[in-house]
mmCIF file of C-alpha atoms in Angstrom:
data_model
loop_
_atom_site.group_PDB
_atom_site.id
_atom_site.type_symbol
_atom_site.label_atom_id
_atom_site.label_comp_id
_atom_site.label_asym_id
_atom_site.label_seq_id
_atom_site.Cartn_x
_atom_site.Cartn_y
_atom_site.Cartn_z
ATOM 1 C CA MET A 1 1.274 -18.601 -52.286
ATOM 2 C CA ARG A 2 2.658 -17.408 -49.257
ATOM 3 C CA PRO A 3 2.647 -13.611 -48.279
ATOM 4 C CA ALA A 4 5.722 -11.421 -47.575
ATOM 5 C CA GLY A 5 7.321 -12.356 -44.619
ATOM 6 C CA GLY A 6 6.828 -15.984 -44.496
ATOM 7 C CA THR A 7 3.689 -15.852 -42.469
ATOM 8 C CA THR A 8 0.861 -18.344 -43.202
ATOM 9 C CA GLU A 9 -2.048 -16.299 -41.640
ATOM 10 C CA SER A 10 -4.946 -15.768 -44.086
ATOM 11 C CA SER A 11 -5.227 -11.917 -42.968
ATOM 12 C CA SER A 12 -3.121 -9.400 -44.527
ATOM 13 C CA VAL A 13 -2.063 -7.984 -41.081
ATOM 14 C CA ALA A 14 0.100 -10.293 -39.070
ATOM 15 C CA ARG A 15 -1.145 -10.811 -35.494
ATOM 16 C CA TRP A 16 1.332 -9.936 -32.792
ATOM 17 C CA ARG A 17 2.116 -12.799 -30.491
ATOM 18 C CA SER A 18 3.707 -12.634 -27.024
ATOM 19 C CA PRO A 19 6.250 -15.579 -26.508
ATOM 20 C CA ARG A 20 3.838 -17.277 -24.274
ATOM 21 C CA GLN A 21 1.006 -17.189 -26.640
ATOM 22 C CA ALA A 22 3.224 -18.538 -29.391
ATOM 23 C CA ALA A 23 4.510 -21.432 -27.048
ATOM 24 C CA THR A 24 1.071 -22.120 -26.481
ATOM 25 C CA GLU A 25 -0.261 -22.258 -30.041
ATOM 26 C CA ARG A 26 2.647 -24.599 -30.709
ATOM 27 C CA GLY A 27 1.529 -26.938 -28.318
ATOM 28 C CA ARG A 28 3.645 -26.347 -25.200
ATOM 29 C CA ARG A 29 2.539 -25.453 -21.997
ATOM 30 C CA THR A 30 4.028 -22.680 -20.101
ATOM 31 C CA ARG A 31 4.044 -21.653 -16.560
ATOM 32 C CA PRO A 32 4.005 -18.243 -14.915
ATOM 33 C CA SER A 33 7.376 -17.329 -13.831
ATOM 34 C CA GLU A 34 8.125 -16.716 -9.888
ATOM 35 C CA PRO A 35 8.088 -12.829 -10.350
ATOM 36 C CA GLU A 36 4.776 -13.031 -12.336
ATOM 37 C CA ALA A 37 3.155 -15.118 -9.564
ATOM 38 C CA TYR A 38 4.217 -12.866 -6.804
ATOM 39 C CA GLY A 39 3.150 -9.923 -8.622
ATOM 40 C CA PHE A 40 -0.310 -11.301 -9.238
ATOM 41 C CA VAL A 41 -0.639 -12.245 -5.598
ATOM 42 C CA GLY A 42 0.671 -9.122 -4.371
ATOM 43 C CA SER A 43 -1.863 -7.112 -6.638
ATOM 44 C CA ILE A 44 -4.843 -9.364 -5.582
ATOM 45 C CA ALA A 45 -3.743 -8.919 -1.825
ATOM 46 C CA ALA A 46 -3.493 -5.028 -2.274
ATOM 47 C CA VAL A 47 -6.893 -4.810 -3.737
ATOM 48 C CA ALA A 48 -8.343 -6.981 -0.815
ATOM 49 C CA ALA A 49 -6.720 -5.080 1.916
ATOM 50 C CA ALA A 50 -7.920 -1.854 0.214
ATOM 51 C CA LEU A 51 -11.453 -3.091 0.172
ATOM 52 C CA ALA A 52 -11.329 -4.332 3.678
ATOM 53 C CA TYR A 53 -10.094 -0.801 4.723
ATOM 54 C CA LEU A 54 -12.527 1.015 3.118
ATOM 55 C CA ALA A 55 -15.343 -1.385 4.443
ATOM 56 C CA TRP A 56 -14.199 -0.996 7.846
ATOM 57 C CA ALA A 57 -13.634 2.714 7.407
ATOM 58 C CA TYR A 58 -16.969 3.506 6.215
ATOM 59 C CA ALA A 59 -19.366 0.723 6.941
ATOM 60 C CA PRO A 60 -21.446 1.758 10.117
ATOM 61 C CA GLU A 61 -20.607 -0.442 13.115
ATOM 62 C CA PRO A 62 -24.155 -2.417 13.407
ATOM 63 C CA TRP A 63 -23.563 -3.352 9.692
ATOM 64 C CA LEU A 64 -20.236 -4.763 10.891
ATOM 65 C CA HIS A 65 -21.694 -6.557 13.817
ATOM 66 C CA HIS A 66 -24.449 -7.946 11.505
ATOM 67 C CA ILE A 67 -21.987 -9.504 9.407
ATOM 68 C CA GLY A 68 -20.123 -11.074 11.977
ATOM 69 C CA VAL A 69 -16.890 -8.785 12.387
ATOM 70 C CA THR A 70 -16.827 -7.489 16.176
ATOM 71 C CA TYR A 71 -13.150 -7.269 16.711
ATOM 72 C CA TYR A 72 -11.590 -4.427 14.917
ATOM 73 C CA PRO A 73 -9.437 -1.036 15.837
ATOM 74 C CA ASN A 74 -11.134 2.096 16.694
ATOM 75 C CA LYS A 75 -12.409 4.197 13.669
ATOM 76 C CA HIS A 76 -10.206 7.072 14.879
ATOM 77 C CA TRP A 77 -7.360 5.230 13.076
ATOM 78 C CA ALA A 78 -9.127 5.165 9.722
ATOM 79 C CA VAL A 79 -8.302 9.015 9.657
ATOM 80 C CA ALA A 80 -5.313 8.955 11.970
ATOM 81 C CA VAL A 81 -2.865 6.405 9.893
ATOM 82 C CA PRO A 82 -3.535 8.172 6.359
ATOM 83 C CA ALA A 83 -2.930 11.547 8.204
ATOM 84 C CA PHE A 84 0.296 10.143 9.622
ATOM 85 C CA VAL A 85 1.292 8.953 6.323
ATOM 86 C CA LEU A 86 0.689 12.190 4.540
ATOM 87 C CA VAL A 87 2.308 14.170 6.873
ATOM 88 C CA ALA A 88 5.444 11.575 6.885
ATOM 89 C CA VAL A 89 5.654 11.819 3.088
ATOM 90 C CA ALA A 90 5.590 15.744 3.223
ATOM 91 C CA GLN A 91 8.609 15.773 5.923
ATOM 92 C CA VAL A 92 10.718 13.193 3.798
ATOM 93 C CA MET A 93 10.272 15.692 0.932
ATOM 94 C CA VAL A 94 11.234 18.824 2.816
ATOM 95 C CA LEU A 95 14.295 16.683 4.582
ATOM 96 C CA TYR A 96 15.330 15.758 1.004
ATOM 97 C CA VAL A 97 15.560 19.155 -0.236
ATOM 98 C CA ALA A 98 17.003 20.584 3.028
ATOM 99 C CA SER A 99 19.772 17.873 2.679
ATOM 100 C CA ASN A 100 20.359 18.860 -0.716
ATOM 101 C CA PHE A 101 20.560 22.474 0.251
ATOM 102 C CA LEU A 102 23.063 21.488 3.004
ATOM 103 C CA LEU A 103 25.237 19.408 0.676
ATOM 104 C CA ALA A 104 25.486 21.880 -2.257
ATOM 105 C CA PRO A 105 28.246 24.419 -2.352
ATOM 106 C CA PRO A 106 27.661 27.940 -1.384
ATOM 107 C CA PRO A 107 26.903 30.168 -4.319
ATOM 108 C CA ALA A 108 30.099 32.242 -4.178
ATOM 109 C CA SER A 109 32.239 28.657 -4.057
ATOM 110 C CA PHE A 110 34.397 28.131 -7.048
ATOM 111 C CA ASP A 111 32.874 24.478 -7.132
ATOM 112 C CA THR A 112 29.884 26.031 -8.938
ATOM 113 C CA ILE A 113 31.930 27.385 -11.625
ATOM 114 C CA SER A 114 34.120 24.208 -12.475
ATOM 115 C CA ASP A 115 35.388 20.946 -10.916
ATOM 116 C CA GLU A 116 37.485 18.161 -11.826
ATOM 117 C CA HIS A 117 34.804 16.569 -13.862
ATOM 118 C CA ALA A 118 34.136 19.142 -16.004
ATOM 119 C CA ARG A 119 34.784 18.676 -19.990
ATOM 120 C CA ASP A 120 35.993 21.247 -22.079
ATOM 121 C CA PRO A 121 34.241 21.741 -25.483
ATOM 122 C CA ALA A 122 35.492 20.198 -28.552
ATOM 123 C CA SER A 123 37.250 22.159 -31.084
ATOM 124 C CA SER A 124 34.886 23.309 -34.016
ATOM 125 C CA SER A 125 34.604 20.984 -36.945
ATOM 126 C CA PRO A 126 35.265 22.318 -40.551
ATOM 127 C CA ALA A 127 31.896 20.604 -41.688
ATOM 128 C CA THR A 128 28.959 22.943 -42.143
ATOM 129 C CA GLY A 129 25.274 22.792 -42.818
ATOM 130 C CA ALA A 130 23.779 19.428 -42.666
ATOM 131 C CA ASP A 131 26.901 17.526 -42.612
ATOM 132 C CA GLN A 132 27.730 19.054 -39.185
ATOM 133 C CA PRO A 133 27.983 16.210 -36.486
ATOM 134 C CA VAL A 134 26.235 16.688 -33.043
ATOM 135 C CA GLU A 135 28.649 18.224 -30.687
ATOM 136 C CA PRO A 136 29.680 15.693 -27.970
ATOM 137 C CA ILE A 137 28.604 16.814 -24.341
ATOM 138 C CA SER A 138 30.666 19.558 -22.562
ATOM 139 C CA ASP A 139 30.420 22.286 -19.949
ATOM 140 C CA ILE A 140 29.638 25.749 -21.246
ATOM 141 C CA GLY A 141 32.516 28.009 -20.002
ATOM 142 C CA ILE A 142 31.853 30.800 -17.736
ATOM 143 C CA ASP A 143 32.798 33.588 -20.066
ATOM 144 C CA ARG A 144 30.447 32.102 -22.796
ATOM 145 C CA MET A 145 27.598 31.859 -20.368
ATOM 146 C CA ASN A 146 27.882 35.576 -19.090
ATOM 147 C CA HIS A 147 28.092 36.643 -22.790
ATOM 148 C CA LEU A 148 24.928 34.806 -23.563
ATOM 149 C CA MET A 149 22.977 35.734 -20.513
ATOM 150 C CA PHE A 150 24.231 39.458 -20.328
ATOM 151 C CA GLY A 151 25.685 40.293 -23.877
ATOM 152 C CA ASP A 152 28.149 43.150 -23.691
ATOM 153 C CA GLU A 153 26.913 44.382 -20.381
ATOM 154 C CA GLY A 154 28.873 41.742 -18.556
ATOM 155 C CA SER A 155 32.176 42.983 -20.618
ATOM 156 C CA ARG A 156 31.245 46.552 -19.605
ATOM 157 C CA PHE A 157 31.232 45.725 -16.119
ATOM 158 C CA ILE A 158 34.662 43.921 -16.151
ATOM 159 C CA GLN A 159 36.032 46.769 -17.937
ATOM 160 C CA PHE A 160 34.921 49.289 -15.264
ATOM 161 C CA GLN A 161 36.174 47.153 -12.756
ATOM 162 C CA GLU A 162 39.608 47.268 -14.264
ATOM 163 C CA ASP A 163 39.481 51.060 -14.358
ATOM 164 C CA GLY A 164 38.617 51.258 -10.916
ATOM 165 C CA LEU A 165 35.058 52.995 -11.779
ATOM 166 C CA ASP A 166 32.676 50.557 -9.738
#
């Protein structure tokens, strides 16, 4: 008798197999794809480069001469290159934030309130409770946002301005 699901394995829990494992079990031999091979070689090369860097940076010079390594850069670069990379990354982050500030409209611009891509909220549906669907994405109007943030104080401020009582 076969278990439910059509598997022929003796255990009650079916074992998960990758497509490569399934093909190998069926007798077909599969080769790694080109990106897999490049990824494997790249990861091995990165680990080897990191180990060589650490050996060069931390091993004393007599030990390096003993194993036959006589031509290598000055140890000053073991500190200078990582420091340069950290400073460069910090500068890129600062320049990225600064460019966003420069490209953003000023706070008093009407573009910060609404633009040509704004979506009006959909009209309310008659459904209530659990039957009510999720509303589509839309922008919140400035009047609703002011009411949510300031309550009645915002409307009183507008009233004072209309009466000339700043």
